[in-house]
N, CA and C atoms as an extended XYZ file, in Angstrom:
486
Properties=species:S:1:pos:R:3:atomname:S:1:resname:S:1:resid:I:1 pbc="F F F"
N         6.698      -30.544       28.906 N   MET     1
C         6.029      -29.342       28.461 CA  MET     1
C         6.847      -28.127       28.878 C   MET     1
N         7.007      -27.196       27.963 N   THR     2
C         7.795      -25.997       28.223 CA  THR     2
C         6.973      -24.997       29.025 C   THR     2
N         7.526      -24.501       30.133 N   PRO     3
C         6.769      -23.504       30.905 CA  PRO     3
C         6.617      -22.216       30.098 C   PRO     3
N         5.487      -21.566       30.289 N   ARG     4
C         5.217      -20.299       29.602 CA  ARG     4
C         5.882      -19.169       30.364 C   ARG     4
N         6.379      -18.212       29.618 N   THR     5
C         6.971      -17.029       30.252 CA  THR     5
C         5.897      -15.954       30.325 C   THR     5
N         6.205      -14.890       31.016 N   ALA     6
C         5.257      -13.776       31.124 CA  ALA     6
C         4.952      -13.208       29.740 C   ALA     6
N         5.944      -13.235       28.845 N   ASP     7
C         5.736      -12.710       27.498 CA  ASP     7
C         4.774      -13.577       26.690 C   ASP     7
N         4.740      -14.887       26.974 N   ASP     8
C         3.887      -15.815       26.239 CA  ASP     8
C         2.444      -15.799       26.729 C   ASP     8
N         2.242      -15.347       27.934 N   ALA     9
C         0.913      -15.415       28.543 CA  ALA     9
C        -0.053      -14.466       27.848 C   ALA     9
N        -1.283      -14.932       27.706 N   ALA    10
C        -2.336      -14.076       27.153 CA  ALA    10
C        -2.652      -12.994       28.175 C   ALA    10
N        -3.033      -11.807       27.709 N   PRO    11
C        -3.357      -10.748       28.671 CA  PRO    11
C        -4.584      -11.129       29.503 C   PRO    11
N        -4.569      -10.713       30.748 N   ALA    12
C        -5.712      -10.951       31.622 CA  ALA    12
C        -6.915      -10.201       31.062 C   ALA    12
N        -8.094      -10.676       31.389 N   THR    13
C        -9.323      -10.082       30.874 CA  THR    13
C        -9.347       -8.569       31.091 C   THR    13
N        -8.928       -8.110       32.263 N   GLU    14
C        -8.970       -6.671       32.526 CA  GLU    14
C        -7.961       -5.908       31.672 C   GLU    14
N        -6.980       -6.609       31.096 N   ASP    15
C        -5.973       -5.968       30.255 CA  ASP    15
C        -6.344       -5.964       28.769 C   ASP    15
N        -7.435       -6.630       28.398 N   LEU    16
C        -7.791       -6.757       26.986 CA  LEU    16
C        -7.985       -5.412       26.289 C   LEU    16
N        -8.381       -4.416       27.034 N   LEU    17
C        -8.650       -3.113       26.430 CA  LEU    17
C        -7.487       -2.140       26.558 C   LEU    17
N        -6.337       -2.635       26.975 N   ARG    18
C        -5.147       -1.773       27.031 CA  ARG    18
C        -4.677       -1.516       25.603 C   ARG    18
N        -4.381       -0.280       25.317 N   LEU    19
C        -3.942        0.121       23.989 CA  LEU    19
C        -2.735       -0.699       23.521 C   LEU    19
N        -1.800       -0.922       24.409 N   GLU    20
C        -0.573       -1.647       24.053 CA  GLU    20
C        -0.822       -3.095       23.639 C   GLU    20
N        -2.002       -3.642       23.933 N   HIS    21
C        -2.325       -5.026       23.561 CA  HIS    21
C        -3.117       -5.123       22.257 C   HIS    21
N        -3.404       -4.008       21.635 N   GLN    22
C        -4.238       -4.001       20.436 CA  GLN    22
C        -3.382       -4.177       19.181 C   GLN    22
N        -3.617       -5.264       18.460 N   VAL    23
C        -2.913       -5.496       17.196 CA  VAL    23
C        -3.240       -4.371       16.220 C   VAL    23
N        -4.491       -3.936       16.207 N   CYS    24
C        -4.893       -2.874       15.289 CA  CYS    24
C        -4.091       -1.605       15.545 C   CYS    24
N        -3.808       -1.295       16.800 N   PHE    25
C        -3.041       -0.093       17.102 CA  PHE    25
C        -1.576       -0.259       16.704 C   PHE    25
N        -1.035       -1.452       16.889 N   ALA    26
C         0.345       -1.699       16.463 CA  ALA    26
C         0.458       -1.523       14.947 C   ALA    26
N        -0.539       -2.031       14.206 N   LEU    27
C        -0.538       -1.861       12.747 CA  LEU    27
C        -0.711       -0.399       12.365 C   LEU    27
N        -1.600        0.288       13.055 N   HIS    28
C        -1.835        1.719       12.804 CA  HIS    28
C        -0.556        2.519       13.056 C   HIS    28
N         0.099        2.234       14.174 N   SER    29
C         1.327        2.950       14.524 CA  SER    29
C         2.422        2.679       13.501 C   SER    29
N         2.566        1.426       13.101 N   ALA    30
C         3.575        1.074       12.099 CA  ALA    30
C         3.264        1.766       10.773 C   ALA    30
N         1.984        1.817       10.414 N   SER    31
C         1.583        2.463        9.174 CA  SER    31
C         1.922        3.953        9.194 C   SER    31
N         1.652        4.602       10.310 N   ARG    32
C         1.976        6.027       10.416 CA  ARG    32
C         3.491        6.257       10.367 C   ARG    32
N         4.239        5.372       11.020 N   ALA    33
C         5.696        5.493       10.994 CA  ALA    33
C         6.218        5.282        9.571 C   ALA    33
N         5.664        4.290        8.881 N   PHE    34
C         6.042        4.059        7.477 CA  PHE    34
C         5.697        5.277        6.630 C   PHE    34
N         4.567        5.895        6.915 N   GLY    35
C         4.165        7.084        6.158 CA  GLY    35
C         5.223        8.160        6.206 C   GLY    35
N         5.775        8.395        7.368 N   GLY    36
C         6.832        9.398        7.506 CA  GLY    36
C         8.088        9.017        6.744 C   GLY    36
N         8.446        7.750        6.804 N   VAL    37
C         9.637        7.281        6.096 CA  VAL    37
C         9.419        7.383        4.587 C   VAL    37
N         8.243        6.983        4.120 N   TYR    38
C         7.940        7.077        2.687 CA  TYR    38
C         7.893        8.535        2.221 C   TYR    38
N         7.342        9.415        3.043 N   ARG    39
C         7.282       10.829        2.669 CA  ARG    39
C         8.688       11.332        2.334 C   ARG    39
N         9.631       10.981        3.183 N   GLU    40
C        11.015       11.402        2.960 CA  GLU    40
C        11.613       10.715        1.730 C   GLU    40
N        11.393        9.418        1.598 N   ALA    41
C        11.968        8.659        0.480 CA  ALA    41
C        11.388        9.088       -0.865 C   ALA    41
N        10.134        9.557       -0.863 N   LEU    42
C         9.462        9.928       -2.115 CA  LEU    42
C         9.612       11.408       -2.464 C   LEU    42
N        10.200       12.172       -1.566 N   ARG    43
C        10.332       13.620       -1.779 CA  ARG    43
C        11.018       13.939       -3.105 C   ARG    43
N        12.128       13.268       -3.398 N   ASP    44
C        12.865       13.554       -4.638 CA  ASP    44
C        12.078       13.166       -5.886 C   ASP    44
N        11.151       12.230       -5.753 N   LEU    45
C        10.320       11.819       -6.893 CA  LEU    45
C         9.100       12.720       -7.049 C   LEU    45
N         8.865       13.570       -6.046 N   ASP    46
C         7.705       14.458       -6.028 CA  ASP    46
C         6.397       13.670       -6.104 C   ASP    46
N         6.348       12.570       -5.340 N   LEU    47
C         5.144       11.729       -5.272 CA  LEU    47
C         4.698       11.585       -3.828 C   LEU    47
N         3.396       11.474       -3.637 N   THR    48
C         2.862       11.077       -2.334 CA  THR    48
C         2.863        9.551       -2.288 C   THR    48
N         2.667        8.998       -1.109 N   TYR    49
C         2.635        7.538       -0.987 CA  TYR    49
C         1.519        6.924       -1.835 C   TYR    49
N         0.272        7.433       -1.800 N   PRO    50
C        -0.760        6.848       -2.672 CA  PRO    50
C        -0.423        6.977       -4.158 C   PRO    50
N         0.186        8.087       -4.555 N   GLN    51
C         0.596        8.241       -5.948 CA  GLN    51
C         1.673        7.212       -6.305 C   GLN    51
N         2.591        6.978       -5.384 N   TYR    52
C         3.639        5.977       -5.581 CA  TYR    52
C         3.020        4.599       -5.795 C   TYR    52
N         2.007        4.265       -4.986 N   LEU    53
C         1.339        2.966       -5.146 CA  LEU    53
C         0.678        2.853       -6.520 C   LEU    53
N         0.055        3.927       -6.981 N   ALA    54
C        -0.559        3.915       -8.315 CA  ALA    54
C         0.507        3.736       -9.386 C   ALA    54
N         1.631        4.401       -9.233 N   MET    55
C         2.714        4.260      -10.204 CA  MET    55
C         3.282        2.843      -10.177 C   MET    55
N         3.443        2.262       -8.994 N   LEU    56
C         3.906        0.873       -8.892 CA  LEU    56
C         2.978       -0.051       -9.677 C   LEU    56
N         1.679        0.176       -9.528 N   THR    57
C         0.688       -0.654      -10.216 CA  THR    57
C         0.828       -0.527      -11.727 C   THR    57
N         1.008        0.680      -12.207 N   LEU    58
C         1.149        0.892      -13.652 CA  LEU    58
C         2.499        0.389      -14.170 C   LEU    58
N         3.558        0.549      -13.412 N   TRP    59
C         4.849        0.009      -13.825 CA  TRP    59
C         4.778       -1.507      -13.932 C   TRP    59
N         4.034       -2.126      -13.038 N   GLU    60
C         3.928       -3.589      -13.037 CA  GLU    60
C         2.993       -4.108      -14.122 C   GLU    60
N         1.847       -3.470      -14.293 N   HIS    61
C         0.794       -4.016      -15.164 CA  HIS    61
C         0.630       -3.296      -16.494 C   HIS    61
N         1.178       -2.111      -16.639 N   GLY    62
C         0.943       -1.339      -17.860 CA  GLY    62
C        -0.433       -0.690      -17.817 C   GLY    62
N        -0.962       -0.358      -18.979 N   GLU    63
C        -2.266        0.319      -19.063 CA  GLU    63
C        -3.354       -0.497      -18.366 C   GLU    63
N        -4.148        0.210      -17.550 N   LEU    64
C        -5.227       -0.435      -16.793 CA  LEU    64
C        -6.442        0.478      -16.723 C   LEU    64
N        -7.634       -0.123      -16.615 N   PRO    65
C        -8.813        0.690      -16.315 CA  PRO    65
C        -8.731        1.218      -14.882 C   PRO    65
N        -9.297        2.381      -14.667 N   VAL    66
C        -9.321        2.968      -13.327 CA  VAL    66
C        -9.910        1.982      -12.326 C   VAL    66
N       -10.958        1.303      -12.716 N   LYS    67
C       -11.616        0.354      -11.806 CA  LYS    67
C       -10.639       -0.723      -11.331 C   LYS    67
N        -9.809       -1.235      -12.239 N   ARG    68
C        -8.851       -2.286      -11.871 CA  ARG    68
C        -7.762       -1.727      -10.956 C   ARG    68
N        -7.311       -0.518      -11.202 N   ILE    69
C        -6.319        0.105      -10.319 CA  ILE    69
C        -6.900        0.206       -8.911 C   ILE    69
N        -8.159        0.639       -8.818 N   GLY    70
C        -8.818        0.738       -7.519 CA  GLY    70
C        -8.894       -0.602       -6.816 C   GLY    70
N        -9.193       -1.660       -7.568 N   GLU    71
C        -9.252       -3.002       -6.970 CA  GLU    71
C        -7.884       -3.416       -6.443 C   GLU    71
N        -6.857       -3.216       -7.246 N   LEU    72
C        -5.504       -3.615       -6.838 CA  LEU    72
C        -5.008       -2.834       -5.625 C   LEU    72
N        -5.370       -1.547       -5.569 N   LEU    73
C        -4.903       -0.695       -4.470 CA  LEU    73
C        -5.874       -0.618       -3.300 C   LEU    73
N        -7.045       -1.233       -3.475 N   ARG    74
C        -8.066       -1.209       -2.437 CA  ARG    74
C        -8.510        0.230       -2.145 C   ARG    74
N        -8.689        1.004       -3.223 N   LEU    75
C        -9.122        2.393       -3.111 CA  LEU    75
C       -10.429        2.577       -3.867 C   LEU    75
N       -11.314        3.401       -3.316 N   ASP    76
C       -12.563        3.685       -4.024 CA  ASP    76
C       -12.324        4.803       -5.035 C   ASP    76
N       -13.267        4.973       -5.952 N   SER    77
C       -13.088        5.950       -7.031 CA  SER    77
C       -13.014        7.376       -6.503 C   SER    77
N       -13.666        7.662       -5.381 N   GLY    78
C       -13.611        8.999       -4.797 CA  GLY    78
C       -12.219        9.379       -4.324 C   GLY    78
N       -11.430        8.400       -3.970 N   THR    79
C       -10.041        8.633       -3.567 CA  THR    79
C        -9.108        8.545       -4.765 C   THR    79
N        -9.375        7.569       -5.632 N   LEU    80
C        -8.482        7.297       -6.745 CA  LEU    80
C        -8.545        8.352       -7.847 C   LEU    80
N        -9.718        8.820       -8.191 N   SER    81
C        -9.843        9.778       -9.305 CA  SER    81
C        -9.032       11.052       -9.093 C   SER    81
N        -9.126       11.715       -7.937 N   PRO    82
C        -8.298       12.912       -7.741 CA  PRO    82
C        -6.796       12.606       -7.771 C   PRO    82
N        -6.421       11.455       -7.242 N   LEU    83
C        -5.020       11.043       -7.236 CA  LEU    83
C        -4.515       10.904       -8.677 C   LEU    83
N        -5.316       10.251       -9.536 N   LEU    84
C        -4.924       10.068      -10.934 CA  LEU    84
C        -4.921       11.396      -11.690 C   LEU    84
N        -5.844       12.291      -11.345 N   LYS    85
C        -5.849       13.616      -11.974 CA  LYS    85
C        -4.565       14.373      -11.645 C   LYS    85
N        -4.089       14.260      -10.409 N   ARG    86
C        -2.843       14.932      -10.024 CA  ARG    86
C        -1.647       14.318      -10.761 C   ARG    86
N        -1.647       12.987      -10.919 N   LEU    87
C        -0.569       12.342      -11.675 CA  LEU    87
C        -0.601       12.767      -13.139 C   LEU    87
N        -1.812       12.947      -13.674 N   GLU    88
C        -1.950       13.409      -15.057 CA  GLU    88
C        -1.456       14.856      -15.187 C   GLU    88
N        -1.816       15.706      -14.235 N   ALA    89
C        -1.374       17.096      -14.257 CA  ALA    89
C         0.150       17.199      -14.154 C   ALA    89
N         0.753       16.231      -13.474 N   ALA    90
C         2.216       16.199      -13.347 CA  ALA    90
C         2.884       15.613      -14.590 C   ALA    90
N         2.080       15.135      -15.533 N   GLY    91
C         2.622       14.595      -16.773 CA  GLY    91
C         3.105       13.162      -16.688 C   GLY    91
N         2.694       12.450      -15.638 N   LEU    92
C         3.174       11.076      -15.437 CA  LEU    92
C         2.255       10.013      -16.027 C   LEU    92
N         0.958       10.321      -16.132 N   VAL    93
C         0.004        9.377      -16.696 CA  VAL    93
C        -0.918       10.102      -17.661 C   VAL    93
N        -1.572        9.313      -18.478 N   GLN    94
C        -2.593        9.838      -19.390 CA  GLN    94
C        -3.851        9.013      -19.172 C   GLN    94
N        -4.971        9.696      -19.052 N   ARG    95
C        -6.269        9.027      -18.888 CA  ARG    95
C        -7.076        9.219      -20.171 C   ARG    95
N        -7.646        8.129      -20.681 N   THR    96
C        -8.475        8.190      -21.886 CA  THR    96
C        -9.676        7.275      -21.716 C   THR    96
N       -10.744        7.613      -22.407 N   ARG    97
C       -11.931        6.741      -22.422 CA  ARG    97
C       -11.609        5.489      -23.231 C   ARG    97
N       -12.114        4.370      -22.775 N   SER    98
C       -11.930        3.120      -23.503 CA  SER    98
C       -12.742        3.160      -24.787 C   SER    98
N       -12.134        2.802      -25.906 N   PRO    99
C       -12.904        2.770      -27.156 CA  PRO    99
C       -13.977        1.675      -27.146 C   PRO    99
N       -13.788        0.635      -26.345 N   GLN   100
C       -14.763       -0.448      -26.250 CA  GLN   100
C       -15.924       -0.119      -25.315 C   GLN   100
N       -15.655        0.722      -24.306 N   ASP   101
C       -16.687        1.043      -23.316 CA  ASP   101
C       -16.452        2.473      -22.833 C   ASP   101
N       -17.268        3.399      -23.306 N   GLU   102
C       -17.117        4.821      -22.969 CA  GLU   102
C       -17.177        5.094      -21.461 C   GLU   102
N       -17.787        4.185      -20.694 N   ARG   103
C       -17.887        4.389      -19.247 CA  ARG   103
C       -16.562        4.105      -18.543 C   ARG   103
N       -15.682        3.376      -19.204 N   SER   104
C       -14.414        2.969      -18.605 CA  SER   104
C       -13.305        3.939      -19.004 C   SER   104
N       -12.501        4.316      -18.011 N   VAL   105
C       -11.350        5.196      -18.258 CA  VAL   105
C       -10.085        4.361      -18.106 C   VAL   105
N        -9.224        4.434      -19.121 N   LEU   106
C        -7.948        3.731      -19.109 CA  LEU   106
C        -6.846        4.681      -18.662 C   LEU   106
N        -5.893        4.151      -17.934 N   VAL   107
C        -4.756        4.945      -17.465 CA  VAL   107
C        -3.488        4.286      -17.989 C   VAL   107
N        -2.636        5.099      -18.598 N   ARG   108
C        -1.361        4.600      -19.100 CA  ARG   108
C        -0.257        5.569      -18.697 C   ARG   108
N         0.935        5.040      -18.589 N   LEU   109
C         2.095        5.863      -18.274 CA  LEU   109
C         2.488        6.713      -19.475 C   LEU   109
N         2.946        7.913      -19.206 N   THR   110
C         3.567        8.736      -20.244 CA  THR   110
C         5.058        8.374      -20.261 C   THR   110
N         5.795        8.982      -21.173 N   ALA   111
C         7.246        8.764      -21.214 CA  ALA   111
C         7.876        9.199      -19.887 C   ALA   111
N         7.408       10.320      -19.339 N   ALA   112
C         7.945       10.804      -18.055 CA  ALA   112
C         7.618        9.834      -16.923 C   ALA   112
N         6.412        9.268      -16.951 N   GLY   113
C         6.025        8.290      -15.936 CA  GLY   113
C         6.855        7.028      -16.023 C   GLY   113
N         7.134        6.598      -17.244 N   THR   114
C         7.984        5.422      -17.448 CA  THR   114
C         9.402        5.702      -16.981 C   THR   114
N         9.912        6.892      -17.283 N   ALA   115
C        11.279        7.262      -16.900 CA  ALA   115
C        11.448        7.359      -15.383 C   ALA   115
N        10.379        7.655      -14.668 N   LEU   116
C        10.448        7.790      -13.208 CA  LEU   116
C        10.708        6.448      -12.525 C   LEU   116
N        10.470        5.366      -13.248 N   ARG   117
C        10.651        4.021      -12.675 CA  ARG   117
C        12.096        3.800      -12.207 C   ARG   117
N        13.053        4.229      -12.978 N   LEU   118
C        14.460        3.996      -12.634 CA  LEU   118
C        14.842        4.647      -11.302 C   LEU   118
N        14.609        5.941      -11.106 N   PRO   119
C        14.951        6.501       -9.789 CA  PRO   119
C        14.074        5.942       -8.661 C   PRO   119
N        12.877        5.486       -8.977 N   ALA   120
C        11.988        4.931       -7.948 CA  ALA   120
C        12.502        3.604       -7.405 C   ALA   120
N        13.396        2.956       -8.125 N   GLN   121
C        13.931        1.676       -7.643 CA  GLN   121
C        14.730        1.833       -6.359 C   GLN   121
N        15.153        3.042       -6.056 N   GLU   122
C        15.885        3.294       -4.809 CA  GLU   122
C        14.961        3.279       -3.585 C   GLU   122
N        13.687        3.560       -3.803 N   VAL   123
C        12.756        3.695       -2.674 CA  VAL   123
C        12.677        2.422       -1.836 C   VAL   123
N        12.388        1.244       -2.413 N   PRO   124
C        12.305        0.047       -1.559 CA  PRO   124
C        13.614       -0.257       -0.837 C   PRO   124
N        14.735        0.069       -1.462 N   LEU   125
C        16.032       -0.169       -0.810 CA  LEU   125
C        16.191        0.748        0.401 C   LEU   125
N        15.783        2.007        0.242 N   ARG   126
C        15.863        2.956        1.362 CA  ARG   126
C        14.926        2.535        2.499 C   ARG   126
N        13.722        2.105        2.137 N   ILE   127
C        12.752        1.697        3.155 CA  ILE   127
C        13.277        0.484        3.907 C   ILE   127
N        13.773       -0.516        3.176 N   ALA   128
C        14.288       -1.724        3.815 CA  ALA   128
C        15.432       -1.386        4.771 C   ALA   128
N        16.335       -0.510        4.336 N   ALA   129
C        17.459       -0.123        5.191 CA  ALA   129
C        16.975        0.598        6.445 C   ALA   129
N        15.944        1.408        6.302 N   THR   130
C        15.432        2.179        7.432 CA  THR   130
C        14.781        1.290        8.490 C   THR   130
N        14.182        0.178        8.070 N   THR   131
C        13.489       -0.690        9.026 CA  THR   131
C        14.434       -1.347       10.017 C   THR   131
N        15.677       -1.562        9.611 N   GLY   132
C        16.606       -2.275       10.483 CA  GLY   132
C        16.386       -3.778       10.465 C   GLY   132
N        15.451       -4.238        9.649 N   LEU   133
C        15.190       -5.672        9.539 CA  LEU   133
C        16.001       -6.239        8.387 C   LEU   133
N        16.453       -7.496        8.544 N   ASP   134
C        17.183       -8.099        7.428 CA  ASP   134
C        16.164       -8.627        6.406 C   ASP   134
N        16.619       -8.962        5.190 N   PRO   135
C        15.689       -9.401        4.144 CA  PRO   135
C        14.802      -10.576        4.556 C   PRO   135
N        15.338      -11.511        5.316 N   ALA   136
C        14.530      -12.657        5.753 CA  ALA   136
C        13.419      -12.203        6.697 C   ALA   136
N        13.739      -11.301        7.618 N   GLU   137
C        12.721      -10.785        8.535 CA  GLU   137
C        11.642      -10.018        7.777 C   GLU   137
N        12.046       -9.234        6.787 N   LEU   138
C        11.072       -8.490        5.984 CA  LEU   138
C        10.144       -9.447        5.221 C   LEU   138
N        10.699      -10.544        4.687 N   ARG   139
C         9.860      -11.528        3.988 CA  ARG   139
C         8.857      -12.172        4.946 C   ARG   139
N         9.308      -12.501        6.161 N   VAL   140
C         8.412      -13.095        7.162 CA  VAL   140
C         7.310      -12.104        7.528 C   VAL   140
N         7.680      -10.853        7.783 N   LEU   141
C         6.699       -9.831        8.129 CA  LEU   141
C         5.697       -9.648        6.992 C   LEU   141
N         6.181       -9.551        5.780 N   HIS   142
C         5.301       -9.395        4.620 CA  HIS   142
C         4.340      -10.574        4.516 C   HIS   142
N         4.851      -11.775        4.680 N   GLY   143
C         4.004      -12.965        4.617 CA  GLY   143
C         2.935      -12.967        5.698 C   GLY   143
N         3.312      -12.595        6.915 N   MET   144
C         2.347      -12.555        8.020 CA  MET   144
C         1.261      -11.521        7.747 C   MET   144
N         1.656      -10.350        7.269 N   LEU   145
C         0.673       -9.300        6.984 CA  LEU   145
C        -0.254       -9.717        5.840 C   LEU   145
N         0.293      -10.396        4.829 N   GLN   146
C        -0.538      -10.852        3.715 CA  GLN   146
C        -1.535      -11.911        4.191 C   GLN   146
N        -1.072      -12.834        5.034 N   ARG   147
C        -1.991      -13.854        5.577 CA  ARG   147
C        -3.080      -13.206        6.430 C   ARG   147
N        -2.700      -12.229        7.229 N   LEU   148
C        -3.679      -11.520        8.048 CA  LEU   148
C        -4.723      -10.846        7.160 C   LEU   148
N        -4.267      -10.150        6.128 N   THR   149
C        -5.193       -9.484        5.204 CA  THR   149
C        -6.113      -10.489        4.539 C   THR   149
N        -5.543      -11.591        4.066 N   ASP   150
C        -6.351      -12.622        3.411 CA  ASP   150
C        -7.418      -13.179        4.360 C   ASP   150
N        -7.028      -13.425        5.592 N   ARG   151
C        -7.985      -13.968        6.567 CA  ARG   151
C        -9.078      -12.966        6.901 C   ARG   151
N        -8.703      -11.703        7.034 N   LEU   152
C        -9.707      -10.684        7.325 CA  LEU   152
C       -10.651      -10.497        6.147 C   LEU   152
N       -10.126      -10.591        4.925 N   ASP   153
C       -10.969      -10.502        3.734 CA  ASP   153
C       -11.990      -11.642        3.703 C   ASP   153
N       -11.551      -12.839        4.061 N   VAL   154
C       -12.435      -14.007        4.021 CA  VAL   154
C       -13.551      -13.894        5.049 C   VAL   154
N       -13.253      -13.290        6.175 N   THR   155
C       -14.275      -13.205        7.227 CA  THR   155
C       -15.367      -12.215        6.882 C   THR   155
N       -15.157      -11.434        5.809 N   GLY   156
C       -16.183      -10.471        5.414 CA  GLY   156
C       -16.310       -9.330        6.401 C   GLY   156
N       -15.163       -8.820        6.839 N   SER   157
C       -15.204       -7.729        7.801 CA  SER   157
C       -15.950       -6.535        7.244 C   SER   157
N       -16.547       -5.723        8.103 N   PRO   158
C       -17.315       -4.551        7.649 CA  PRO   158
C       -16.508       -3.622        6.760 C   PRO   158
N       -15.196       -3.549        6.970 N   ALA   159
C       -14.373       -2.667        6.158 CA  ALA   159
C       -14.354       -3.101        4.689 C   ALA   159
N       -14.629       -4.372        4.455 N   ASN   160
C       -14.592       -4.866        3.090 CA  ASN   160
C       -15.977       -5.007        2.475 C   ASN   160
N       -17.005       -4.658        3.220 N   ALA   161
C       -18.368       -4.744        2.694 CA  ALA   161
C       -18.578       -3.641        1.683 C   ALA   161
N       -19.300       -3.964        0.652 N   LYS   162
C       -19.556       -2.949       -0.380 CA  LYS   162
C       -20.997       -2.574       -0.406 C   LYS   162
């Protein structure tokens, strides 16, 4: 049996509430750090990070109902609607009522929104370079985060309750 090192040992009960031992804080800190990096990377595109995510969704899927965009991005309509209005005001998307269901709003890329895809391809390359992680490490990290999200979704955490 391999002896455990100090790094492998679980924190003592009295250490459980130390900030440095909280996975949630490590994720929060990484998210905030990514936010700063994305802000810089997206400056030339004149997009915020949430707007970039909406554009990624439309570049990948094409025209979508607002409700589906919200599901894919895990955003509620109170957050998503103003974001889409700003993208529309910038001339990147067009919002129209669905002819099949007047309650549903469809979002599609404009020519300018489609054209923005080419310069946006630099963003993931810049982000990857900034992390200092090699492609294999990034794939492992992405996989771990996706598994964590999937497991938290299955447990029915309060954050996912509707």
